[in-house]
């Protein structure tokens, strides 16, 4: 029995029911190893779902990103461009390779890498250091990045795109699924993602040679010889047949999981928002050096709470529902006030990702920005968004937020 007073999490695992059958099958056949029918089956499921021709499942999304960088030829001293507004796992594998990240700010329509700044960064790096080896693009919280413009720049300068689709399985642009853009795509099946294998990831590409090579590198780079022989540096990155069994079961309910997350978003929007975010729309286009530090005061939201709209042709899986809280319109109630009010009711919420250029680990690397991701970090909050959230839980959450918004009005 579920206890209504138990903690409500941001995004918790949600099993479908068939996962155990695949695990039992692995036990019955004694394929308790990082290979077997579930590994093959899960890879095929991912190919069929995404439309990518080849997929290799690995222990984590981070491992998949690391392999992608190696296969892009990233070596010590090279530069790699990375979206600043993301989770550290997008950037950390750059350092694993001894390479240097160059961070780029987001644009306000999708919160993902700004194509204009991306090009500015490429041109500047070519002048100063030489051409970056890869571009890591993220679909933050499931919202697709501006892939058309990004891929045009990638082609123009001949720099491969690594698509970090860890949060975006099930999102699409004009019907094309996220996880199929760029030379490589990366998925994550960590416990908090839209589907989970407890921990896991996948590397996808249309290039068979590259995915074959990723499997070779992920299994200790063993040469074709009767003894153990190694000419290259390998890793132990392959996914276990047990985890892959969970993945096969989860793939059967993926579509339901996406619908449930989208319903969460629509519920919050109707309860709290009523206003799509369109801040900065024209200002940032017109003025290249415009610095964003807060909301445009001309925004008029009945509640001071803003949501991100899907651009035309884009579908977000709404992995997490995110809001921006404008204290100028809430009588001073801030994102942190709301986060604390939720915490008191045992409801988990969290500020948006802290951009990489603000992280102590990364603050000394080059950054090209105009303040958009700083603003998002200052005003943004992730709300509980699990596909297993119940109606009464969602009502409890929106009720707590409304209460927090009201309380300050009484005080002022
Ligand atoms: C979760 C996540 C990753 C890393 O995936 P793991 O499977 O946890 O290693 C990478 N990038 C983004 C944007 C993520 O959200």
PDB file of N, CA and C in Angstrom, residues 112-201:
ATOM      1  N   UNK A 112      18.617  24.878 -25.094  1.00  0.00           N
ATOM      2  CA  UNK A 112      19.780  24.100 -25.556  1.00  0.00           C
ATOM      3  C   UNK A 112      20.745  24.985 -26.326  1.00  0.00           C
ATOM      4  N   UNK A 113      21.860  24.403 -26.750  1.00  0.00           N
ATOM      5  CA  UNK A 113      22.973  25.169 -27.322  1.00  0.00           C
ATOM      6  C   UNK A 113      22.486  26.152 -28.387  1.00  0.00           C
ATOM      7  N   UNK A 114      22.976  27.375 -28.299  1.00  0.00           N
ATOM      8  CA  UNK A 114      22.583  28.465 -29.185  1.00  0.00           C
ATOM      9  C   UNK A 114      23.399  28.361 -30.478  1.00  0.00           C
ATOM     10  N   UNK A 115      22.739  28.089 -31.621  1.00  0.00           N
ATOM     11  CA  UNK A 115      23.495  27.888 -32.861  1.00  0.00           C
ATOM     12  C   UNK A 115      24.382  29.084 -33.229  1.00  0.00           C
ATOM     13  N   UNK A 116      23.886  30.308 -32.983  1.00  0.00           N
ATOM     14  CA  UNK A 116      24.685  31.487 -33.339  1.00  0.00           C
ATOM     15  C   UNK A 116      25.963  31.533 -32.502  1.00  0.00           C
ATOM     16  N   UNK A 117      25.829  31.252 -31.215  1.00  0.00           N
ATOM     17  CA  UNK A 117      27.011  31.256 -30.344  1.00  0.00           C
ATOM     18  C   UNK A 117      27.923  30.073 -30.657  1.00  0.00           C
ATOM     19  N   UNK A 118      27.325  28.960 -31.079  1.00  0.00           N
ATOM     20  CA  UNK A 118      28.128  27.793 -31.454  1.00  0.00           C
ATOM     21  C   UNK A 118      29.060  28.157 -32.600  1.00  0.00           C
ATOM     22  N   UNK A 119      28.497  28.829 -33.601  1.00  0.00           N
ATOM     23  CA  UNK A 119      29.328  29.195 -34.754  1.00  0.00           C
ATOM     24  C   UNK A 119      30.395  30.218 -34.344  1.00  0.00           C
ATOM     25  N   UNK A 120      29.970  31.180 -33.515  1.00  0.00           N
ATOM     26  CA  UNK A 120      30.933  32.177 -33.017  1.00  0.00           C
ATOM     27  C   UNK A 120      32.095  31.469 -32.295  1.00  0.00           C
ATOM     28  N   UNK A 121      31.765  30.483 -31.481  1.00  0.00           N
ATOM     29  CA  UNK A 121      32.792  29.756 -30.726  1.00  0.00           C
ATOM     30  C   UNK A 121      33.714  28.992 -31.671  1.00  0.00           C
ATOM     31  N   UNK A 122      33.146  28.335 -32.677  1.00  0.00           N
ATOM     32  CA  UNK A 122      33.970  27.552 -33.611  1.00  0.00           C
ATOM     33  C   UNK A 122      34.966  28.465 -34.326  1.00  0.00           C
ATOM     34  N   UNK A 123      34.432  29.590 -34.839  1.00  0.00           N
ATOM     35  CA  UNK A 123      35.292  30.518 -35.583  1.00  0.00           C
ATOM     36  C   UNK A 123      36.424  31.011 -34.683  1.00  0.00           C
ATOM     37  N   UNK A 124      36.093  31.362 -33.455  1.00  0.00           N
ATOM     38  CA  UNK A 124      37.098  31.884 -32.521  1.00  0.00           C
ATOM     39  C   UNK A 124      38.122  30.806 -32.139  1.00  0.00           C
ATOM     40  N   UNK A 125      37.661  29.588 -31.910  1.00  0.00           N
ATOM     41  CA  UNK A 125      38.600  28.512 -31.532  1.00  0.00           C
ATOM     42  C   UNK A 125      39.533  28.198 -32.688  1.00  0.00           C
ATOM     43  N   UNK A 126      38.998  28.206 -33.927  1.00  0.00           N
ATOM     44  CA  UNK A 126      39.850  27.921 -35.095  1.00  0.00           C
ATOM     45  C   UNK A 126      40.976  28.957 -35.150  1.00  0.00           C
ATOM     46  N   UNK A 127      40.627  30.222 -34.878  1.00  0.00           N
ATOM     47  CA  UNK A 127      41.646  31.287 -34.879  1.00  0.00           C
ATOM     48  C   UNK A 127      42.677  31.086 -33.771  1.00  0.00           C
ATOM     49  N   UNK A 128      42.169  30.702 -32.582  1.00  0.00           N
ATOM     50  CA  UNK A 128      43.068  30.689 -31.422  1.00  0.00           C
ATOM     51  C   UNK A 128      43.803  29.375 -31.228  1.00  0.00           C
ATOM     52  N   UNK A 129      43.135  28.250 -31.501  1.00  0.00           N
ATOM     53  CA  UNK A 129      43.660  26.959 -31.047  1.00  0.00           C
ATOM     54  C   UNK A 129      43.635  25.873 -32.112  1.00  0.00           C
ATOM     55  N   UNK A 130      42.885  26.077 -33.148  1.00  0.00           N
ATOM     56  CA  UNK A 130      42.633  24.996 -34.099  1.00  0.00           C
ATOM     57  C   UNK A 130      41.225  24.479 -33.926  1.00  0.00           C
ATOM     58  N   UNK A 131      40.826  23.656 -34.885  1.00  0.00           N
ATOM     59  CA  UNK A 131      39.419  23.239 -34.947  1.00  0.00           C
ATOM     60  C   UNK A 131      39.051  22.280 -33.816  1.00  0.00           C
ATOM     61  N   UNK A 132      37.933  22.534 -33.122  1.00  0.00           N
ATOM     62  CA  UNK A 132      37.456  21.576 -32.113  1.00  0.00           C
ATOM     63  C   UNK A 132      37.155  20.223 -32.762  1.00  0.00           C
ATOM     64  N   UNK A 133      37.272  19.157 -31.973  1.00  0.00           N
ATOM     65  CA  UNK A 133      37.145  17.803 -32.527  1.00  0.00           C
ATOM     66  C   UNK A 133      35.710  17.287 -32.577  1.00  0.00           C
ATOM     67  N   UNK A 134      34.842  17.845 -31.748  1.00  0.00           N
ATOM     68  CA  UNK A 134      33.456  17.370 -31.705  1.00  0.00           C
ATOM     69  C   UNK A 134      32.589  18.427 -31.041  1.00  0.00           C
ATOM     70  N   UNK A 135      31.260  18.290 -31.263  1.00  0.00           N
ATOM     71  CA  UNK A 135      30.279  19.183 -30.640  1.00  0.00           C
ATOM     72  C   UNK A 135      29.291  18.310 -29.872  1.00  0.00           C
ATOM     73  N   UNK A 136      29.182  18.535 -28.561  1.00  0.00           N
ATOM     74  CA  UNK A 136      28.224  17.768 -27.755  1.00  0.00           C
ATOM     75  C   UNK A 136      26.978  18.630 -27.539  1.00  0.00           C
ATOM     76  N   UNK A 137      25.870  18.135 -28.077  1.00  0.00           N
ATOM     77  CA  UNK A 137      24.584  18.830 -28.002  1.00  0.00           C
ATOM     78  C   UNK A 137      23.654  18.039 -27.093  1.00  0.00           C
ATOM     79  N   UNK A 138      22.911  18.727 -26.241  1.00  0.00           N
ATOM     80  CA  UNK A 138      22.018  18.048 -25.291  1.00  0.00           C
ATOM     81  C   UNK A 138      20.574  18.484 -25.550  1.00  0.00           C
ATOM     82  N   UNK A 139      19.636  17.550 -25.418  1.00  0.00           N
ATOM     83  CA  UNK A 139      18.200  17.892 -25.444  1.00  0.00           C
ATOM     84  C   UNK A 139      17.744  17.944 -23.982  1.00  0.00           C
ATOM     85  N   UNK A 140      17.849  19.131 -23.401  1.00  0.00           N
ATOM     86  CA  UNK A 140      17.663  19.269 -21.967  1.00  0.00           C
ATOM     87  C   UNK A 140      16.231  18.997 -21.529  1.00  0.00           C
ATOM     88  N   UNK A 141      16.084  18.168 -20.521  1.00  0.00           N
ATOM     89  CA  UNK A 141      14.778  17.813 -19.962  1.00  0.00           C
ATOM     90  C   UNK A 141      13.829  17.229 -21.015  1.00  0.00           C
ATOM     91  N   UNK A 142      14.408  16.795 -22.136  1.00  0.00           N
ATOM     92  CA  UNK A 142      13.604  16.183 -23.196  1.00  0.00           C
ATOM     93  C   UNK A 142      13.262  17.124 -24.334  1.00  0.00           C
ATOM     94  N   UNK A 143      13.553  18.421 -24.180  1.00  0.00           N
ATOM     95  CA  UNK A 143      13.209  19.385 -25.239  1.00  0.00           C
ATOM     96  C   UNK A 143      14.265  19.342 -26.343  1.00  0.00           C
ATOM     97  N   UNK A 144      13.840  19.041 -27.582  1.00  0.00           N
ATOM     98  CA  UNK A 144      14.829  18.914 -28.652  1.00  0.00           C
ATOM     99  C   UNK A 144      15.576  20.224 -28.928  1.00  0.00           C
ATOM    100  N   UNK A 145      16.875  20.097 -29.149  1.00  0.00           N
ATOM    101  CA  UNK A 145      17.704  21.249 -29.522  1.00  0.00           C
ATOM    102  C   UNK A 145      17.419  21.626 -30.979  1.00  0.00           C
ATOM    103  N   UNK A 146      17.924  22.785 -31.389  1.00  0.00           N
ATOM    104  CA  UNK A 146      17.705  23.251 -32.770  1.00  0.00           C
ATOM    105  C   UNK A 146      18.642  22.509 -33.720  1.00  0.00           C
ATOM    106  N   UNK A 147      18.289  21.250 -33.991  1.00  0.00           N
ATOM    107  CA  UNK A 147      19.224  20.361 -34.684  1.00  0.00           C
ATOM    108  C   UNK A 147      19.494  20.768 -36.127  1.00  0.00           C
ATOM    109  N   UNK A 148      18.503  21.342 -36.786  1.00  0.00           N
ATOM    110  CA  UNK A 148      18.727  21.691 -38.189  1.00  0.00           C
ATOM    111  C   UNK A 148      19.876  22.699 -38.298  1.00  0.00           C
ATOM    112  N   UNK A 149      19.780  23.753 -37.511  1.00  0.00           N
ATOM    113  CA  UNK A 149      20.827  24.787 -37.548  1.00  0.00           C
ATOM    114  C   UNK A 149      22.156  24.229 -37.041  1.00  0.00           C
ATOM    115  N   UNK A 150      22.102  23.394 -36.025  1.00  0.00           N
ATOM    116  CA  UNK A 150      23.334  22.848 -35.442  1.00  0.00           C
ATOM    117  C   UNK A 150      24.041  21.926 -36.444  1.00  0.00           C
ATOM    118  N   UNK A 151      23.251  21.086 -37.131  1.00  0.00           N
ATOM    119  CA  UNK A 151      23.858  20.164 -38.105  1.00  0.00           C
ATOM    120  C   UNK A 151      24.398  20.921 -39.321  1.00  0.00           C
ATOM    121  N   UNK A 152      23.749  22.036 -39.665  1.00  0.00           N
ATOM    122  CA  UNK A 152      24.255  22.848 -40.768  1.00  0.00           C
ATOM    123  C   UNK A 152      25.655  23.375 -40.405  1.00  0.00           C
ATOM    124  N   UNK A 153      25.817  23.830 -39.187  1.00  0.00           N
ATOM    125  CA  UNK A 153      27.122  24.347 -38.736  1.00  0.00           C
ATOM    126  C   UNK A 153      28.137  23.201 -38.669  1.00  0.00           C
ATOM    127  N   UNK A 154      27.691  22.047 -38.169  1.00  0.00           N
ATOM    128  CA  UNK A 154      28.563  20.870 -38.089  1.00  0.00           C
ATOM    129  C   UNK A 154      29.085  20.497 -39.479  1.00  0.00           C
ATOM    130  N   UNK A 155      28.201  20.547 -40.485  1.00  0.00           N
ATOM    131  CA  UNK A 155      28.624  20.233 -41.863  1.00  0.00           C
ATOM    132  C   UNK A 155      29.548  21.309 -42.421  1.00  0.00           C
ATOM    133  N   UNK A 156      29.189  22.560 -42.171  1.00  0.00           N
ATOM    134  CA  UNK A 156      29.970  23.678 -42.711  1.00  0.00           C
ATOM    135  C   UNK A 156      31.433  23.599 -42.254  1.00  0.00           C
ATOM    136  N   UNK A 157      31.643  23.268 -40.985  1.00  0.00           N
ATOM    137  CA  UNK A 157      33.003  23.257 -40.449  1.00  0.00           C
ATOM    138  C   UNK A 157      33.566  21.840 -40.342  1.00  0.00           C
ATOM    139  N   UNK A 158      32.770  20.871 -40.753  1.00  0.00           N
ATOM    140  CA  UNK A 158      33.193  19.471 -40.727  1.00  0.00           C
ATOM    141  C   UNK A 158      33.653  19.044 -39.317  1.00  0.00           C
ATOM    142  N   UNK A 159      32.768  19.271 -38.363  1.00  0.00           N
ATOM    143  CA  UNK A 159      33.010  18.831 -36.974  1.00  0.00           C
ATOM    144  C   UNK A 159      31.832  17.937 -36.579  1.00  0.00           C
ATOM    145  N   UNK A 160      32.094  16.698 -36.171  1.00  0.00           N
ATOM    146  CA  UNK A 160      30.980  15.786 -35.881  1.00  0.00           C
ATOM    147  C   UNK A 160      30.179  16.188 -34.643  1.00  0.00           C
ATOM    148  N   UNK A 161      28.875  15.905 -34.704  1.00  0.00           N
ATOM    149  CA  UNK A 161      27.984  16.140 -33.561  1.00  0.00           C
ATOM    150  C   UNK A 161      27.795  14.846 -32.782  1.00  0.00           C
ATOM    151  N   UNK A 162      27.964  14.943 -31.470  1.00  0.00           N
ATOM    152  CA  UNK A 162      27.581  13.859 -30.563  1.00  0.00           C
ATOM    153  C   UNK A 162      26.304  14.332 -29.871  1.00  0.00           C
ATOM    154  N   UNK A 163      25.223  13.618 -30.133  1.00  0.00           N
ATOM    155  CA  UNK A 163      23.915  14.014 -29.619  1.00  0.00           C
ATOM    156  C   UNK A 163      23.694  13.350 -28.258  1.00  0.00           C
ATOM    157  N   UNK A 164      23.705  14.144 -27.198  1.00  0.00           N
ATOM    158  CA  UNK A 164      23.431  13.609 -25.864  1.00  0.00           C
ATOM    159  C   UNK A 164      21.916  13.597 -25.670  1.00  0.00           C
ATOM    160  N   UNK A 165      21.316  12.448 -25.998  1.00  0.00           N
ATOM    161  CA  UNK A 165      19.857  12.290 -25.902  1.00  0.00           C
ATOM    162  C   UNK A 165      19.477  11.541 -24.627  1.00  0.00           C
ATOM    163  N   UNK A 166      20.334  11.646 -23.610  1.00  0.00           N
ATOM    164  CA  UNK A 166      20.115  10.913 -22.354  1.00  0.00           C
ATOM    165  C   UNK A 166      18.742  11.203 -21.740  1.00  0.00           C
ATOM    166  N   UNK A 167      18.257  12.435 -21.957  1.00  0.00           N
ATOM    167  CA  UNK A 167      16.984  12.830 -21.337  1.00  0.00           C
ATOM    168  C   UNK A 167      15.844  12.836 -22.346  1.00  0.00           C
ATOM    169  N   UNK A 168      16.114  12.411 -23.570  1.00  0.00           N
ATOM    170  CA  UNK A 168      15.170  12.708 -24.661  1.00  0.00           C
ATOM    171  C   UNK A 168      14.687  11.498 -25.442  1.00  0.00           C
ATOM    172  N   UNK A 169      14.767  10.303 -24.861  1.00  0.00           N
ATOM    173  CA  UNK A 169      14.225   9.146 -25.572  1.00  0.00           C
ATOM    174  C   UNK A 169      12.722   9.351 -25.735  1.00  0.00           C
ATOM    175  N   UNK A 170      12.264   9.322 -26.982  1.00  0.00           N
ATOM    176  CA  UNK A 170      10.842   9.529 -27.249  1.00  0.00           C
ATOM    177  C   UNK A 170      10.513  10.936 -27.729  1.00  0.00           C
ATOM    178  N   UNK A 171      11.458  11.874 -27.643  1.00  0.00           N
ATOM    179  CA  UNK A 171      11.249  13.217 -28.201  1.00  0.00           C
ATOM    180  C   UNK A 171      11.543  13.169 -29.696  1.00  0.00           C
ATOM    181  N   UNK A 172      11.031  14.163 -30.430  1.00  0.00           N
ATOM    182  CA  UNK A 172      11.267  14.150 -31.877  1.00  0.00           C
ATOM    183  C   UNK A 172      11.195  15.551 -32.473  1.00  0.00           C
ATOM    184  N   UNK A 173      11.768  15.671 -33.673  1.00  0.00           N
ATOM    185  CA  UNK A 173      11.705  16.913 -34.450  1.00  0.00           C
ATOM    186  C   UNK A 173      11.143  16.556 -35.824  1.00  0.00           C
ATOM    187  N   UNK A 174      10.007  17.131 -36.163  1.00  0.00           N
ATOM    188  CA  UNK A 174       9.333  16.808 -37.426  1.00  0.00           C
ATOM    189  C   UNK A 174       9.268  15.299 -37.662  1.00  0.00           C
ATOM    190  N   UNK A 175       8.948  14.565 -36.633  1.00  0.00           N
ATOM    191  CA  UNK A 175       8.770  13.116 -36.754  1.00  0.00           C
ATOM    192  C   UNK A 175      10.048  12.304 -36.648  1.00  0.00           C
ATOM    193  N   UNK A 176      11.194  12.965 -36.688  1.00  0.00           N
ATOM    194  CA  UNK A 176      12.461  12.219 -36.543  1.00  0.00           C
ATOM    195  C   UNK A 176      12.844  12.163 -35.066  1.00  0.00           C
ATOM    196  N   UNK A 177      13.107  10.958 -34.588  1.00  0.00           N
ATOM    197  CA  UNK A 177      13.329  10.786 -33.152  1.00  0.00           C
ATOM    198  C   UNK A 177      14.681  11.325 -32.700  1.00  0.00           C
ATOM    199  N   UNK A 178      14.712  11.918 -31.519  1.00  0.00           N
ATOM    200  CA  UNK A 178      15.977  12.249 -30.879  1.00  0.00           C
ATOM    201  C   UNK A 178      16.707  10.928 -30.625  1.00  0.00           C
ATOM    202  N   UNK A 179      18.012  10.957 -30.803  1.00  0.00           N
ATOM    203  CA  UNK A 179      18.783   9.715 -30.772  1.00  0.00           C
ATOM    204  C   UNK A 179      19.178   9.284 -32.174  1.00  0.00           C
ATOM    205  N   UNK A 180      18.787  10.089 -33.179  1.00  0.00           N
ATOM    206  CA  UNK A 180      19.142   9.745 -34.571  1.00  0.00           C
ATOM    207  C   UNK A 180      19.832  10.904 -35.286  1.00  0.00           C
ATOM    208  N   UNK A 181      20.165  11.964 -34.542  1.00  0.00           N
ATOM    209  CA  UNK A 181      20.810  13.125 -35.176  1.00  0.00           C
ATOM    210  C   UNK A 181      22.320  13.069 -34.927  1.00  0.00           C
ATOM    211  N   UNK A 182      23.090  13.496 -35.890  1.00  0.00           N
ATOM    212  CA  UNK A 182      24.535  13.564 -35.686  1.00  0.00           C
ATOM    213  C   UNK A 182      25.219  12.242 -35.963  1.00  0.00           C
ATOM    214  N   UNK A 183      26.543  12.262 -35.855  1.00  0.00           N
ATOM    215  CA  UNK A 183      27.314  11.042 -36.121  1.00  0.00           C
ATOM    216  C   UNK A 183      27.023   9.995 -35.054  1.00  0.00           C
ATOM    217  N   UNK A 184      26.977  10.436 -33.798  1.00  0.00           N
ATOM    218  CA  UNK A 184      26.695   9.536 -32.682  1.00  0.00           C
ATOM    219  C   UNK A 184      25.539  10.089 -31.849  1.00  0.00           C
ATOM    220  N   UNK A 185      24.770   9.183 -31.281  1.00  0.00           N
ATOM    221  CA  UNK A 185      23.786   9.570 -30.282  1.00  0.00           C
ATOM    222  C   UNK A 185      24.014   8.734 -29.037  1.00  0.00           C
ATOM    223  N   UNK A 186      23.656   9.335 -27.911  1.00  0.00           N
ATOM    224  CA  UNK A 186      23.854   8.682 -26.619  1.00  0.00           C
ATOM    225  C   UNK A 186      22.524   8.662 -25.869  1.00  0.00           C
ATOM    226  N   UNK A 187      22.201   7.498 -25.307  1.00  0.00           N
ATOM    227  CA  UNK A 187      21.018   7.373 -24.447  1.00  0.00           C
ATOM    228  C   UNK A 187      21.476   6.968 -23.053  1.00  0.00           C
ATOM    229  N   UNK A 188      20.633   7.251 -22.059  1.00  0.00           N
ATOM    230  CA  UNK A 188      20.913   6.803 -20.694  1.00  0.00           C
ATOM    231  C   UNK A 188      19.708   6.059 -20.140  1.00  0.00           C
ATOM    232  N   UNK A 189      19.992   5.004 -19.391  1.00  0.00           N
ATOM    233  CA  UNK A 189      18.941   4.263 -18.692  1.00  0.00           C
ATOM    234  C   UNK A 189      19.229   4.243 -17.197  1.00  0.00           C
ATOM    235  N   UNK A 190      19.746   5.372 -16.712  1.00  0.00           N
ATOM    236  CA  UNK A 190      19.965   5.520 -15.284  1.00  0.00           C
ATOM    237  C   UNK A 190      18.607   5.481 -14.560  1.00  0.00           C
ATOM    238  N   UNK A 191      18.643   5.278 -13.248  1.00  0.00           N
ATOM    239  CA  UNK A 191      17.415   5.087 -12.483  1.00  0.00           C
ATOM    240  C   UNK A 191      16.404   6.210 -12.588  1.00  0.00           C
ATOM    241  N   UNK A 192      16.867   7.428 -12.885  1.00  0.00           N
ATOM    242  CA  UNK A 192      15.957   8.575 -12.918  1.00  0.00           C
ATOM    243  C   UNK A 192      15.462   8.899 -14.323  1.00  0.00           C
ATOM    244  N   UNK A 193      15.886   8.160 -15.325  1.00  0.00           N
ATOM    245  CA  UNK A 193      15.543   8.524 -16.702  1.00  0.00           C
ATOM    246  C   UNK A 193      14.168   7.977 -17.096  1.00  0.00           C
ATOM    247  N   UNK A 194      13.754   8.262 -18.334  1.00  0.00           N
ATOM    248  CA  UNK A 194      12.364   7.967 -18.710  1.00  0.00           C
ATOM    249  C   UNK A 194      12.082   6.465 -18.700  1.00  0.00           C
ATOM    250  N   UNK A 195      13.066   5.656 -19.103  1.00  0.00           N
ATOM    251  CA  UNK A 195      13.049   4.226 -18.792  1.00  0.00           C
ATOM    252  C   UNK A 195      14.418   3.885 -18.209  1.00  0.00           C
ATOM    253  N   UNK A 196      14.469   2.825 -17.422  1.00  0.00           N
ATOM    254  CA  UNK A 196      15.717   2.540 -16.716  1.00  0.00           C
ATOM    255  C   UNK A 196      16.082   1.061 -16.787  1.00  0.00           C
ATOM    256  N   UNK A 197      17.381   0.802 -16.716  1.00  0.00           N
ATOM    257  CA  UNK A 197      17.882  -0.565 -16.546  1.00  0.00           C
ATOM    258  C   UNK A 197      18.613  -0.655 -15.205  1.00  0.00           C
ATOM    259  N   UNK A 198      18.305   0.234 -14.296  1.00  0.00           N
ATOM    260  CA  UNK A 198      18.963   0.523 -13.021  1.00  0.00           C
ATOM    261  C   UNK A 198      20.192   1.377 -13.275  1.00  0.00           C
ATOM    262  N   UNK A 199      21.015   0.999 -14.214  1.00  0.00           N
ATOM    263  CA  UNK A 199      22.091   1.843 -14.717  1.00  0.00           C
ATOM    264  C   UNK A 199      22.403   1.327 -16.096  1.00  0.00           C
ATOM    265  N   UNK A 200      22.649   2.232 -17.028  1.00  0.00           N
ATOM    266  CA  UNK A 200      22.955   1.756 -18.379  1.00  0.00           C
ATOM    267  C   UNK A 200      22.902   2.880 -19.383  1.00  0.00           C
ATOM    268  N   UNK A 201      23.381   2.578 -20.570  1.00  0.00           N
ATOM    269  CA  UNK A 201      23.362   3.577 -21.635  1.00  0.00           C
ATOM    270  C   UNK A 201      23.489   2.909 -22.977  1.00  0.00           C
TER     271      UNK A 201
END
